[in-house]
Short mmCIF file of C-alpha atoms in Angstrom, two decimals:
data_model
loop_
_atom_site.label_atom_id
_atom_site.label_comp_id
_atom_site.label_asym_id
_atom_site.label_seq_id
_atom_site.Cartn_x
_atom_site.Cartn_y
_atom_site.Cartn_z
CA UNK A 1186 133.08 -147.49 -116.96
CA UNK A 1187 130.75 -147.03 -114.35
CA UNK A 1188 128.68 -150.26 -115.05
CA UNK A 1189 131.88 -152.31 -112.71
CA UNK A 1190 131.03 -149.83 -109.71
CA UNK A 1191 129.60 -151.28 -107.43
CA UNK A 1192 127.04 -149.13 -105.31
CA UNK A 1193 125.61 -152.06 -103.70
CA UNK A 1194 128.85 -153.48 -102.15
CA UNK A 1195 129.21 -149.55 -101.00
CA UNK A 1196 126.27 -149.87 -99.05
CA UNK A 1197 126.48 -153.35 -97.52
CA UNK A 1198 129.98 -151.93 -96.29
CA UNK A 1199 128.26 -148.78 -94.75
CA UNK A 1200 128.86 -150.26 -91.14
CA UNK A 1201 132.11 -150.78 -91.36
CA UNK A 1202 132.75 -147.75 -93.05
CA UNK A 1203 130.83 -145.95 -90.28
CA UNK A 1204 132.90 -147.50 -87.20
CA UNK A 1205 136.13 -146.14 -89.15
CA UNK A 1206 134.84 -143.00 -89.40
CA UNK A 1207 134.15 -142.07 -86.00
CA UNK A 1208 137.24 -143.79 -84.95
CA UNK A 1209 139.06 -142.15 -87.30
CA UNK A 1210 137.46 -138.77 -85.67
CA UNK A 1211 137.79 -139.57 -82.48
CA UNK A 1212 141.23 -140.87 -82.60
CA UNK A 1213 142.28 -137.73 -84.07
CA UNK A 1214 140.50 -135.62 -81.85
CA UNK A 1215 142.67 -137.12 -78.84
CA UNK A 1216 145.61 -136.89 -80.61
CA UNK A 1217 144.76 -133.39 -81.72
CA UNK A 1218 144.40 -132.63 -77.61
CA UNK A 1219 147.70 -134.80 -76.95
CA UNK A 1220 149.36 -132.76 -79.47
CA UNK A 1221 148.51 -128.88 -78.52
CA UNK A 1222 149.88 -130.35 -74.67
CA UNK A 1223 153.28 -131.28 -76.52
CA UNK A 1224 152.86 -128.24 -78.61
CA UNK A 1225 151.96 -125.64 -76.12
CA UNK A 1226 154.77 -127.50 -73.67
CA UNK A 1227 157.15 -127.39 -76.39
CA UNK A 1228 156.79 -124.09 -77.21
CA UNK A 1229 156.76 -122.58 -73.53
CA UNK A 1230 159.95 -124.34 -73.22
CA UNK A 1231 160.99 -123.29 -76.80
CA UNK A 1232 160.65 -119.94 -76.07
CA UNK A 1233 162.79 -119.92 -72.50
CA UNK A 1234 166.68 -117.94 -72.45
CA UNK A 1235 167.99 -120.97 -70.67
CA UNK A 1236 169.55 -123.58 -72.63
CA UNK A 1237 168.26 -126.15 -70.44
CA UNK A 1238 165.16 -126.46 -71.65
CA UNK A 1239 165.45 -124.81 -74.49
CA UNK A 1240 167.97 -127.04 -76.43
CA UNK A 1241 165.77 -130.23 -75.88
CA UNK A 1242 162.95 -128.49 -77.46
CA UNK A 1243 164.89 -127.45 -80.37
CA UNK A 1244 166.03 -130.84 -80.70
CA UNK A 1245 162.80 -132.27 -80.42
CA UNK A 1246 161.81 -130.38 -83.07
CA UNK A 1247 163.94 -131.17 -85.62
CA UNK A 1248 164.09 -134.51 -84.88
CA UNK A 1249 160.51 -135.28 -85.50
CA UNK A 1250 160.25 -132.51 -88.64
CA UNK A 1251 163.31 -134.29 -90.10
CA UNK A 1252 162.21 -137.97 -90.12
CA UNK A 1253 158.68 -139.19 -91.52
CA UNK A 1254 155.57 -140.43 -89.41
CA UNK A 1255 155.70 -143.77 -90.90
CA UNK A 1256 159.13 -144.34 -89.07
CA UNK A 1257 158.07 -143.11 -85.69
CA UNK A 1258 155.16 -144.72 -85.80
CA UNK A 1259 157.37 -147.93 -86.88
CA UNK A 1260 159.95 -147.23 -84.25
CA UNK A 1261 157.20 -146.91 -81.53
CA UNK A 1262 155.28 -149.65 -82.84
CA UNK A 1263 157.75 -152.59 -83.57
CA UNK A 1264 161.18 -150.71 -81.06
CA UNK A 1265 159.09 -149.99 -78.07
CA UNK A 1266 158.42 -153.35 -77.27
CA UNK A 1267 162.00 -154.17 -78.23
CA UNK A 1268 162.90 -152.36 -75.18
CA UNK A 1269 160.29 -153.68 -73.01
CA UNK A 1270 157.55 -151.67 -73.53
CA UNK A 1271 154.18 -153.03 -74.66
CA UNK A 1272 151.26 -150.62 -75.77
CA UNK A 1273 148.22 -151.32 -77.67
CA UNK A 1274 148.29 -150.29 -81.18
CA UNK A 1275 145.77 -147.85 -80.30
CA UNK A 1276 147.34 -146.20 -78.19
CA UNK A 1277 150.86 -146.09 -80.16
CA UNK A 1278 148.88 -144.64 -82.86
CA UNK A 1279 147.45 -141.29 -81.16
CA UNK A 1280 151.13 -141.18 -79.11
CA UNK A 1281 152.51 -141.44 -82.71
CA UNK A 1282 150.29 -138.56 -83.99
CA UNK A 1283 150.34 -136.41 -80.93
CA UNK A 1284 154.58 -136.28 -80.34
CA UNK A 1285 154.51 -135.86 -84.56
CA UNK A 1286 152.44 -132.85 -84.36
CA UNK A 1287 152.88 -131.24 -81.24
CA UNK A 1288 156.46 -130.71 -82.78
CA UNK A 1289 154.46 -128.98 -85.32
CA UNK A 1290 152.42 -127.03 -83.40
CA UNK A 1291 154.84 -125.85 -81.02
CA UNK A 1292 156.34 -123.78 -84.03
CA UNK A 1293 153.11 -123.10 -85.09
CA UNK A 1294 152.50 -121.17 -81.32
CA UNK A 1295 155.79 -119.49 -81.83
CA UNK A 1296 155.31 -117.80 -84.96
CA UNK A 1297 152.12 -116.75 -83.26
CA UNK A 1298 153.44 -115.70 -80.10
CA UNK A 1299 156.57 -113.79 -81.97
CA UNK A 1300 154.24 -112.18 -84.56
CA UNK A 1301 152.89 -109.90 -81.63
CA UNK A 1302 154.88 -106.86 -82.25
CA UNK A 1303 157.80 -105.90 -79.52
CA UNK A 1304 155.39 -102.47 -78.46
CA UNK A 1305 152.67 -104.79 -77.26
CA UNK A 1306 155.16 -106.50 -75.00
CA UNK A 1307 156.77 -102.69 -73.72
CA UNK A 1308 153.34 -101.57 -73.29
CA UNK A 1309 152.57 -104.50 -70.85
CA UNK A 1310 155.51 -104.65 -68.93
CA UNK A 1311 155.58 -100.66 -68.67
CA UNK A 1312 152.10 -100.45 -67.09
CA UNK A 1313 153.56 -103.15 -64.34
CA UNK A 1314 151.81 -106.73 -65.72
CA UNK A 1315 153.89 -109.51 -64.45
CA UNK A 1316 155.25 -111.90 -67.26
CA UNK A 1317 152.02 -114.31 -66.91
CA UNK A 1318 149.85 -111.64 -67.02
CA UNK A 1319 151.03 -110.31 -70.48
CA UNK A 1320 151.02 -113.44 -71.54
CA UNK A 1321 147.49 -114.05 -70.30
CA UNK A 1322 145.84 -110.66 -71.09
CA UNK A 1323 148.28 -108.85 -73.92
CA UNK A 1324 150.08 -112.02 -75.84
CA UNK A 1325 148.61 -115.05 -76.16
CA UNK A 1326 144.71 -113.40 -76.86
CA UNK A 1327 146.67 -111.88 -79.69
CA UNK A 1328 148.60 -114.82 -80.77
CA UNK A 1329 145.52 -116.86 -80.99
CA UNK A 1330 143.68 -115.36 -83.67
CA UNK A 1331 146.65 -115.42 -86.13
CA UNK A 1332 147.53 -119.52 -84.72
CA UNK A 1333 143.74 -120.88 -85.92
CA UNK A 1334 144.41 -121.22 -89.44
CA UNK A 1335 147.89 -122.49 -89.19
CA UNK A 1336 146.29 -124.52 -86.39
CA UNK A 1337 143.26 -125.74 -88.28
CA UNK A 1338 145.86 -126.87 -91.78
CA UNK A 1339 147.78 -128.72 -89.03
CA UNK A 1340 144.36 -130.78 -87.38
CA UNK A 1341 143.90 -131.23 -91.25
CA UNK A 1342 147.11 -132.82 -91.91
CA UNK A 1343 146.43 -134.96 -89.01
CA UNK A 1344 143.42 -136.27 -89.68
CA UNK A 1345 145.12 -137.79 -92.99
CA UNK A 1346 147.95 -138.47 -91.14
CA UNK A 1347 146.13 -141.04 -88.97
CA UNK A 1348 145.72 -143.18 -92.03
CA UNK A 1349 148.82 -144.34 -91.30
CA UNK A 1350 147.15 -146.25 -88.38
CA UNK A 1351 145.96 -148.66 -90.72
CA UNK A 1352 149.33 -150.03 -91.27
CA UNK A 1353 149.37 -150.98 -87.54
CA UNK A 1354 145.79 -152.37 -87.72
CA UNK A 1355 143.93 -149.80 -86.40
CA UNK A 1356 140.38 -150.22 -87.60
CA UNK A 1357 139.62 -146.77 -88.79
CA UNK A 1358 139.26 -144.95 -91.78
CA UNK A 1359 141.50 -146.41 -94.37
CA UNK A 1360 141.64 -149.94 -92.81
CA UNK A 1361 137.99 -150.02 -93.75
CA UNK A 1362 139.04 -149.10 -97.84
CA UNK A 1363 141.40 -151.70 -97.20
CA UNK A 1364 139.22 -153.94 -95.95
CA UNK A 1365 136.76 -153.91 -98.99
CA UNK A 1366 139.18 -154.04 -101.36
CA UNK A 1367 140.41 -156.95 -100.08
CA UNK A 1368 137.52 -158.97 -99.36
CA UNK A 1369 135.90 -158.46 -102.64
CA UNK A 1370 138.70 -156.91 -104.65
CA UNK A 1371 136.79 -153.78 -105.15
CA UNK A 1372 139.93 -151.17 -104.25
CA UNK A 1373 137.93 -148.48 -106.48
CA UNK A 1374 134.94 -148.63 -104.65
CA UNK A 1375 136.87 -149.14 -100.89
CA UNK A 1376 138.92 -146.34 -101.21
CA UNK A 1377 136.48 -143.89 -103.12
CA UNK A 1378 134.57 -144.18 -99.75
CA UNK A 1379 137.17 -143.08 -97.81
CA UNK A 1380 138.68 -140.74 -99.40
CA UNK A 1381 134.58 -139.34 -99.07
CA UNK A 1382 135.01 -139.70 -95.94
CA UNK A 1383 137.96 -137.81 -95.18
CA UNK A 1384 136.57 -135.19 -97.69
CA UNK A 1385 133.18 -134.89 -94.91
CA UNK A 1386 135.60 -134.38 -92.11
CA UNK A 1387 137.68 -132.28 -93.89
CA UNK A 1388 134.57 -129.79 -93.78
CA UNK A 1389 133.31 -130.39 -90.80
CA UNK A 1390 137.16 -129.12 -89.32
CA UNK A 1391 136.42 -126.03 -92.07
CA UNK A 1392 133.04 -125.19 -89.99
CA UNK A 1393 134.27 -125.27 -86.86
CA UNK A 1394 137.44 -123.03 -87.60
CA UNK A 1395 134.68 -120.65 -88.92
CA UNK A 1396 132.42 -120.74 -85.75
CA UNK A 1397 135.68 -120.83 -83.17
CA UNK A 1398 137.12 -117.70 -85.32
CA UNK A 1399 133.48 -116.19 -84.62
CA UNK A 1400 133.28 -117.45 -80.74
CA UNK A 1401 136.91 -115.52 -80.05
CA UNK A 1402 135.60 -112.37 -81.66
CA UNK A 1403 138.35 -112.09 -84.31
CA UNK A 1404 138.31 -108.51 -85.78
CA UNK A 1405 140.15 -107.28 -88.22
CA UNK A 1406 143.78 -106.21 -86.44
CA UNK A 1407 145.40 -103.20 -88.25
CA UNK A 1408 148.33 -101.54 -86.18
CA UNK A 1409 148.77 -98.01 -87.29
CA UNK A 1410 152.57 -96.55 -87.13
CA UNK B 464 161.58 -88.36 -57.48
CA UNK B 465 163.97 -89.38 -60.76
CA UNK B 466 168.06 -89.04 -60.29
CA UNK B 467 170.69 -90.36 -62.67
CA UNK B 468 173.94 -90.87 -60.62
CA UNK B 469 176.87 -90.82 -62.96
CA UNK B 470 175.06 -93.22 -64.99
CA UNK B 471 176.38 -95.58 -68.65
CA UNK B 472 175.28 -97.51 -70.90
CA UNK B 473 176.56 -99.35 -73.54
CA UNK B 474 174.43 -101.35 -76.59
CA UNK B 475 177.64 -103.86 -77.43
CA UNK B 476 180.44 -101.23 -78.26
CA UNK B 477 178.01 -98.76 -78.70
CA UNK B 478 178.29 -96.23 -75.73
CA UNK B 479 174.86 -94.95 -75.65
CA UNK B 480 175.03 -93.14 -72.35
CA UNK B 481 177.86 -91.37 -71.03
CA UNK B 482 177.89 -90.49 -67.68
CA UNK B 483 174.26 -89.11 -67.21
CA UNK B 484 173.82 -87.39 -64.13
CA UNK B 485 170.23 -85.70 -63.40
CA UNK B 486 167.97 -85.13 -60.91
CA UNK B 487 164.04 -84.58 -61.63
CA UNK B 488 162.20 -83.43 -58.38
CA UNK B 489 158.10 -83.82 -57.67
CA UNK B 490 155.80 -81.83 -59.95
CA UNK B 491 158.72 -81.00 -62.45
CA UNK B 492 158.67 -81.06 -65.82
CA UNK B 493 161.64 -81.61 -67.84
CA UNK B 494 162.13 -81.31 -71.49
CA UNK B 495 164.47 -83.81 -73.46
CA UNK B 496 165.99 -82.82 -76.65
CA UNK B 497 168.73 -83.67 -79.12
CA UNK B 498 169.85 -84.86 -82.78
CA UNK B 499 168.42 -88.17 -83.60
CA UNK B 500 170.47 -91.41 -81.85
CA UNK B 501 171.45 -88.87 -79.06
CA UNK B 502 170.37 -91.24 -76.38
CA UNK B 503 167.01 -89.34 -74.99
CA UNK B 504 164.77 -92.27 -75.66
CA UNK B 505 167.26 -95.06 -73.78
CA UNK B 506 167.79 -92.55 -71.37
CA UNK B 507 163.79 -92.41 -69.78
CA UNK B 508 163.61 -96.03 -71.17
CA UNK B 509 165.94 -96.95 -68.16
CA UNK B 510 164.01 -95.18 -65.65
CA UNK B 511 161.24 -97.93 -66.15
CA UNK B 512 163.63 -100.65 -66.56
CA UNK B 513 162.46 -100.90 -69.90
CA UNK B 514 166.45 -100.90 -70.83
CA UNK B 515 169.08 -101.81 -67.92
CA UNK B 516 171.57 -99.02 -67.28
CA UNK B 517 175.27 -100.75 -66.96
CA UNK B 518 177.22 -98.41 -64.82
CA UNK B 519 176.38 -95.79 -62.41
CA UNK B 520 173.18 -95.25 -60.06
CA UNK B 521 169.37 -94.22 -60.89
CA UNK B 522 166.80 -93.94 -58.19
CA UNK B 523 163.48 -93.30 -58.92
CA UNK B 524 160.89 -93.24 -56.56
CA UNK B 525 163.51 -93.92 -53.61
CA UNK B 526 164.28 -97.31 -55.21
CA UNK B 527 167.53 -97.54 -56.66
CA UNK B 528 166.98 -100.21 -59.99
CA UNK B 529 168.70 -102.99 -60.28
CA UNK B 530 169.06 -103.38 -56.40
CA UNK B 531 167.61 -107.38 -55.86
CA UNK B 532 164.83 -105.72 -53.16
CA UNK B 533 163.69 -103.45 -56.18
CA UNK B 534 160.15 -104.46 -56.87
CA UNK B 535 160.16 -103.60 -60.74
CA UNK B 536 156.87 -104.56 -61.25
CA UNK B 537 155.46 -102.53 -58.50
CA UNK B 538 157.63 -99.90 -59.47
CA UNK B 539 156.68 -99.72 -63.05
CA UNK B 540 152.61 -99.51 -61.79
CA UNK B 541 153.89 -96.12 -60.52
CA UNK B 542 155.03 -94.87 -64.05
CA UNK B 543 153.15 -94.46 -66.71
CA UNK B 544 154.74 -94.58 -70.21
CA UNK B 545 153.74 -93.16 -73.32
CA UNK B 546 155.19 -94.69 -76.89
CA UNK B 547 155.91 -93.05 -79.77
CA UNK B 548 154.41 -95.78 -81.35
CA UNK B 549 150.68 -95.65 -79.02
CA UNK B 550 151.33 -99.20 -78.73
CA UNK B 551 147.14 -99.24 -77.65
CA UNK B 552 146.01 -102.97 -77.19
CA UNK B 553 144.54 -103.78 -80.32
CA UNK B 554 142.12 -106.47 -79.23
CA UNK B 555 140.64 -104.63 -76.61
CA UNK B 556 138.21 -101.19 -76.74
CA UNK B 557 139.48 -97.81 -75.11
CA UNK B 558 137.76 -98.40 -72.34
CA UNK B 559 139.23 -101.88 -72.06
CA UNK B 560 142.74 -100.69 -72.50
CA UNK B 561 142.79 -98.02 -70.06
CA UNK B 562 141.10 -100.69 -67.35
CA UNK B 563 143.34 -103.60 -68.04
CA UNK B 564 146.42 -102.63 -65.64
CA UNK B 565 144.18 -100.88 -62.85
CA UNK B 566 142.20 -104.31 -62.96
CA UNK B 567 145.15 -106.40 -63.16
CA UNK B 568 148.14 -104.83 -61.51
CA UNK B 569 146.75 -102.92 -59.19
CA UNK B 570 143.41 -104.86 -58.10
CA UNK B 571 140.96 -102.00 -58.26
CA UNK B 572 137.27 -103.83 -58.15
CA UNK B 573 136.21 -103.53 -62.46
CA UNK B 574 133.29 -101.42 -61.87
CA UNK B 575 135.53 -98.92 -59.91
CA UNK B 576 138.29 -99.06 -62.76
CA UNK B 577 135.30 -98.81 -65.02
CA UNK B 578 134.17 -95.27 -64.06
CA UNK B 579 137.31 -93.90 -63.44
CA UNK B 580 138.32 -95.29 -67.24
CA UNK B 581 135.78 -93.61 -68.55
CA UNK B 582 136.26 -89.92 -66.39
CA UNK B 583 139.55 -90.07 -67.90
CA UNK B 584 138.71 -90.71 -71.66
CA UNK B 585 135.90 -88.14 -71.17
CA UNK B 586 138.80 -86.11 -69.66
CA UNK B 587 141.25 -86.50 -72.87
CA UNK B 588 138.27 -85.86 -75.07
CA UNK B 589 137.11 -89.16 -76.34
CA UNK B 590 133.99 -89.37 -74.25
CA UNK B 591 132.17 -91.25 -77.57
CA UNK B 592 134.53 -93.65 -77.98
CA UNK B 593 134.74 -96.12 -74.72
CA UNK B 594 133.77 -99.45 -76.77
CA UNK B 595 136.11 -98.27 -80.00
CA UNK B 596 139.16 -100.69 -81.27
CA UNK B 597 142.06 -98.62 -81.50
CA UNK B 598 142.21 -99.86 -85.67
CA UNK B 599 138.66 -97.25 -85.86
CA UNK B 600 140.72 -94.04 -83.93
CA UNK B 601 143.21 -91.65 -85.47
CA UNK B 602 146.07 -91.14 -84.58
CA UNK B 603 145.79 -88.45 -82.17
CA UNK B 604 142.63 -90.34 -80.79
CA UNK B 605 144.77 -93.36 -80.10
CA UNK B 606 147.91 -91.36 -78.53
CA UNK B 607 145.01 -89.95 -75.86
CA UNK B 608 143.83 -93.29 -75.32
CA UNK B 609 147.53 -94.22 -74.56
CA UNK B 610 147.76 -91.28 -71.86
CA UNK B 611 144.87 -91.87 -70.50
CA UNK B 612 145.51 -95.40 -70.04
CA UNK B 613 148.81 -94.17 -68.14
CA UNK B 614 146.69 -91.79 -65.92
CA UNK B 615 144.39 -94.34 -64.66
CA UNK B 616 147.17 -96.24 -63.25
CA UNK B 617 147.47 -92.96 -61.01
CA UNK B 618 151.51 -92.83 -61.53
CA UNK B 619 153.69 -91.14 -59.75
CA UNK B 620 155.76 -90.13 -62.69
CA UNK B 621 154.87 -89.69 -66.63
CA UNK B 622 157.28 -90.84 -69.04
CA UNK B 623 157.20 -89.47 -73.11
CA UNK B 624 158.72 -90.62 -75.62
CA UNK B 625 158.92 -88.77 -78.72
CA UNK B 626 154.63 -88.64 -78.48
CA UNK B 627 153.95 -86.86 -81.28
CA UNK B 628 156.25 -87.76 -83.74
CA UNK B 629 154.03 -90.29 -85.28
CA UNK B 630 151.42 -88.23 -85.83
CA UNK B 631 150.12 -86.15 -88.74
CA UNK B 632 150.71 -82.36 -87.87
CA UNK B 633 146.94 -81.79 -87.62
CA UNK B 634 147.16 -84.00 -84.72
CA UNK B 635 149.50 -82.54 -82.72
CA UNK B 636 148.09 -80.07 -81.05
CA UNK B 637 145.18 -82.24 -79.79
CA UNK B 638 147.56 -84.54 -77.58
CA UNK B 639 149.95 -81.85 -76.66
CA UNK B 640 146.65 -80.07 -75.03
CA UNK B 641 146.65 -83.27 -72.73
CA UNK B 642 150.15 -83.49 -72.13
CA UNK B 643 149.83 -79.38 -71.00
CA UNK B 644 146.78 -80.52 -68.66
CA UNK B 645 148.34 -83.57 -67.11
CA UNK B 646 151.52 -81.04 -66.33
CA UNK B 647 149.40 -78.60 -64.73
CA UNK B 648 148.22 -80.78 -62.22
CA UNK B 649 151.58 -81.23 -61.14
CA UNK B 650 152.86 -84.50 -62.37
CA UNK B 651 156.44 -85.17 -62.32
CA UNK B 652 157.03 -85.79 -66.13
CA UNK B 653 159.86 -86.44 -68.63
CA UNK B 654 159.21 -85.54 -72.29
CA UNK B 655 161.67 -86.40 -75.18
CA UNK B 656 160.04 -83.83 -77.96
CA UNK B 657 160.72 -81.30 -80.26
CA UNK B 658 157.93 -79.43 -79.50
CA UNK B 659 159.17 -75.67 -78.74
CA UNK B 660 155.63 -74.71 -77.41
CA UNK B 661 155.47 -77.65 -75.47
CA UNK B 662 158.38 -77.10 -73.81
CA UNK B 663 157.97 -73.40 -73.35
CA UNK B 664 154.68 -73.63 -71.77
CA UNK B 665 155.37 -76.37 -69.34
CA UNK B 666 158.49 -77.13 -68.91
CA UNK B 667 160.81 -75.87 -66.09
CA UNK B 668 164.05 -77.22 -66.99
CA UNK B 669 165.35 -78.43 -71.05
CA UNK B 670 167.96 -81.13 -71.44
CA UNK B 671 169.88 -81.09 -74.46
CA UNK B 672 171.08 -84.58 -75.28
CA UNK B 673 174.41 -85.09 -78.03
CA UNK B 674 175.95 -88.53 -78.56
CA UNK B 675 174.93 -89.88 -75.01
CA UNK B 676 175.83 -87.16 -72.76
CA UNK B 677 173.99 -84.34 -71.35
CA UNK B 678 175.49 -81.26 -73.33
CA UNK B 679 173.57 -78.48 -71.59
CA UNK B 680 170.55 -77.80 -69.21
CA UNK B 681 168.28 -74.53 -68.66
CA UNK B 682 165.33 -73.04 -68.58
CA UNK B 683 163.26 -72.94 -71.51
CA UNK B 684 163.88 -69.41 -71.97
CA UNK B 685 167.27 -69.48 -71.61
CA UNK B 686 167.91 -72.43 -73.92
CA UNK B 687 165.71 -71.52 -76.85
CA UNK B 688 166.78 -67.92 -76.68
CA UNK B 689 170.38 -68.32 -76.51
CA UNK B 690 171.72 -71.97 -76.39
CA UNK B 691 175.73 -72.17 -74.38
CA UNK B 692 177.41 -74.63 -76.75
CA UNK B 693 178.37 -74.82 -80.53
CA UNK B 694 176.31 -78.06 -80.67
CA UNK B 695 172.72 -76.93 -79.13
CA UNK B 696 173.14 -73.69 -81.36
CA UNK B 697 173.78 -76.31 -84.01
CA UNK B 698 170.86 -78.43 -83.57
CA UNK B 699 168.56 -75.35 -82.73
CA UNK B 700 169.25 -73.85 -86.04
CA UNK B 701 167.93 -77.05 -87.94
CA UNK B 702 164.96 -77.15 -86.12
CA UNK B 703 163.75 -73.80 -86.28
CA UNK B 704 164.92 -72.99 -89.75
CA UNK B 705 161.43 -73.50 -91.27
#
């Protein structure tokens, strides 16, 4: 079986498979940023009593959770311009990913920020902290060490996610499988490289979860009744 | 320093307190008891603002709450609270616990807050424990922490609620001993307990709480050794029965 896989061709792509790889990573490191603004913003805004700024959150929300990338991406690809606004694909691609998972993230914040128990939040206001203080000191150091795995599935997802740029020609990851199987018909060997690709970034995203868990000083939280 | 002016509250159609009034002065101690759901806890939770009173007056500290020039925050740096619960930061050490509001909220320079945090953990006994997480302490170890991170604020007024309750029996006496010191210094304090001895040895006044309203008030003495109403003799008998 192995005698029609072609190494060779693997290798003599290597280039091209390198420039969609660190697009591909730094693409969805921007996006990444983009999307823990939306998220954090969403969230904050989430999490208000007014309905003001509350509702549009919420509706936010849903709306993105409810309806697939590939049609945002679509309707900000081929409707922005529509309406008179032009982007580079580039750019609609990490706008694309960032609004899809900031929406994600947000509610990934707020299960963090919730999970702190209501004692943590009388203890802070009792000794006098002003709301950004508890948030600052009591809350959000709390809520951070229970958001990086959620956090780190979520930069996951969007790293495969971002394959979807290659529908909008995007030169990155999966453009480049696409690219080799299309110039020499060799889909097997195009998209066995990315998908090796994606596997390498996956760990790299693993590591760093494990040294940023280490950096905050996550210990073992146990709350005793 | 504490007084309850005719004050209600309601959770929903709940009444929770009816028509508290109270008056605690400087250096006095007052005992809160009463059948579970009585209303002591909401009733020193609204004297931090912790729960919003509906009806009625309460001054503490010659602010009346509620009032739009009230200061809460400021106000709140002048009580300290202790939960039933210990409610200890769990990400920080002792000594980082009881610094964090003196640091914070009241802008004491961190060395200063520093030595004082650790005089006071030294004072409640848990001189070998400043860089401890509160998961490593016992319970009893953990409810000093949480008074100790009260007296560094330097209140004005300490607040209890139900602080032993949570705690194995072995335990008890070990934070009650620090509740008896901190009243013999002559803080103005406000225990919800069961604690007889407690109460006996400190306590100048007991409040006995029944369905939201203040049933009866006395001395220790008189209210252990012969309660005035049906419903203190009531509740007296089930607690002392073993």
């Amino acid at each position: 079986m192995l005698e029609n896989f072609s190494f060779r061709t693997i290798a003599e792509y290597l280039p091209l498979f390198g420039n969609g790889f660190v697009a591909t990573l730094w693409l969805s490191i921007v996006s990444f940023a983009g999307a823990l603004a939306v998220g954090t913003l969403l969230c904050a805004m989430n999490l208000q009593r007014s309905q003001v700024l509350k509702l549009p959150a919420k509706i936010y929300i849903d709306a993105i959770r409810a309806t697939p990338l590939l049609a945002q991406l679509y309707f900000l690809y081929f409707g922005l311009p529509r309406l008179g606004i032009v982007l580079p694909e580039l750019f609609v691609g990490i706008l694309a990913l960032a609004l899809n998972s900031g929406a994600y993230i947000a509610e990934i914040i707020r299960a963090g920020i919730l999970s702190i128990s209501r004692g943590q939040v009388e203890a802070s206001v009792a000794s006098g902290m002003t709301y950004s203080q508890r948030m600052r000191l009591v809350i959000l150091p709390q809520a951070v060490r229970v958001t990086i795995p959620p956090l780190l599935g979520q930069a996951i997802v969007l790293v495969k996610d971002s394959a979807l740029l290659s529908l909008i020609s995007v030169a990155e990851l999966t453009r480049a499988g696409q690219l080799l199987a299309s110039d020499r018909f060799m889909p097997a060997e195009g998209f066995i490289t990315t998908a090796a690709c994606y596997l390498l970034l996956y760990y790299a995203l693993k590591s760093l979860a494990v040294l940023s868990a280490r950096w905050l000083g996550v210990r073992p939280i146990r709350v005793r009744a | 320093m504490i007084e309850f002016r005719g004050v209600n509250k309601w959770f929903g159609a709940l009444h929770v307190l009816r028509d508290i009034t109270l008056s605690v002065e400087p250096r006095e101690v007052v005992v809160v008891c009463g059948p579970s759901g009585s209303g002591k806890s909401t009733l020193i939770r609204c004297i931090n603002g912790l729960e919003a009173i509906n009806d009625g007056a309460l001054v503490v500290d010659g602010q009346r709450l509620g009032d739009r020039t009230t200061n809460m925050t400021g106000l709140r740096a002048e009580i300290g609270f202790v939960f039933q619960a210990f409610n200890l930061y769990p990400h920080k050490t002792a000594l980082e616990n009881v610094t964090l509001a003196p640091i914070h909220v009241r802008k004491i320079p961190r060395a200063e807050a520093e030595a004082s945090g650790r005089e006071m953990l030294a004072k409640v006994g848990l001189a070998d424990k400043f860089d401890t997480y509160p998961a490593e302490l016992s319970g009893g170890q953990q409810q000093r922490v949480a008074i100790a991170r009260c007296l560094c604020m330097r209140p004005k007024i300490m607040l209890f609620d139900e602080p032993t309750s949570a705690l194995d029996p072995e335990m008890i006496s070990e934070v009650l001993d620090v509740m008896v010191g901190v009243a013999e210094e002559g803080m103005t304090m406000m225990v919800v307990t069961h604690e007889m001895g407690f109460a006996r040895k400190v306590a100048q006044r007991v409040v006995f709480m029944d369905a939201g309203a203040i049933v009866e008030t006395g001395t220790p003495e008189e209210f252990f050794a012969d309660p005035k109403t049906d419903r203190s003799r009531a509740f007296l008998s089930k607690i002392l029965r073993h």
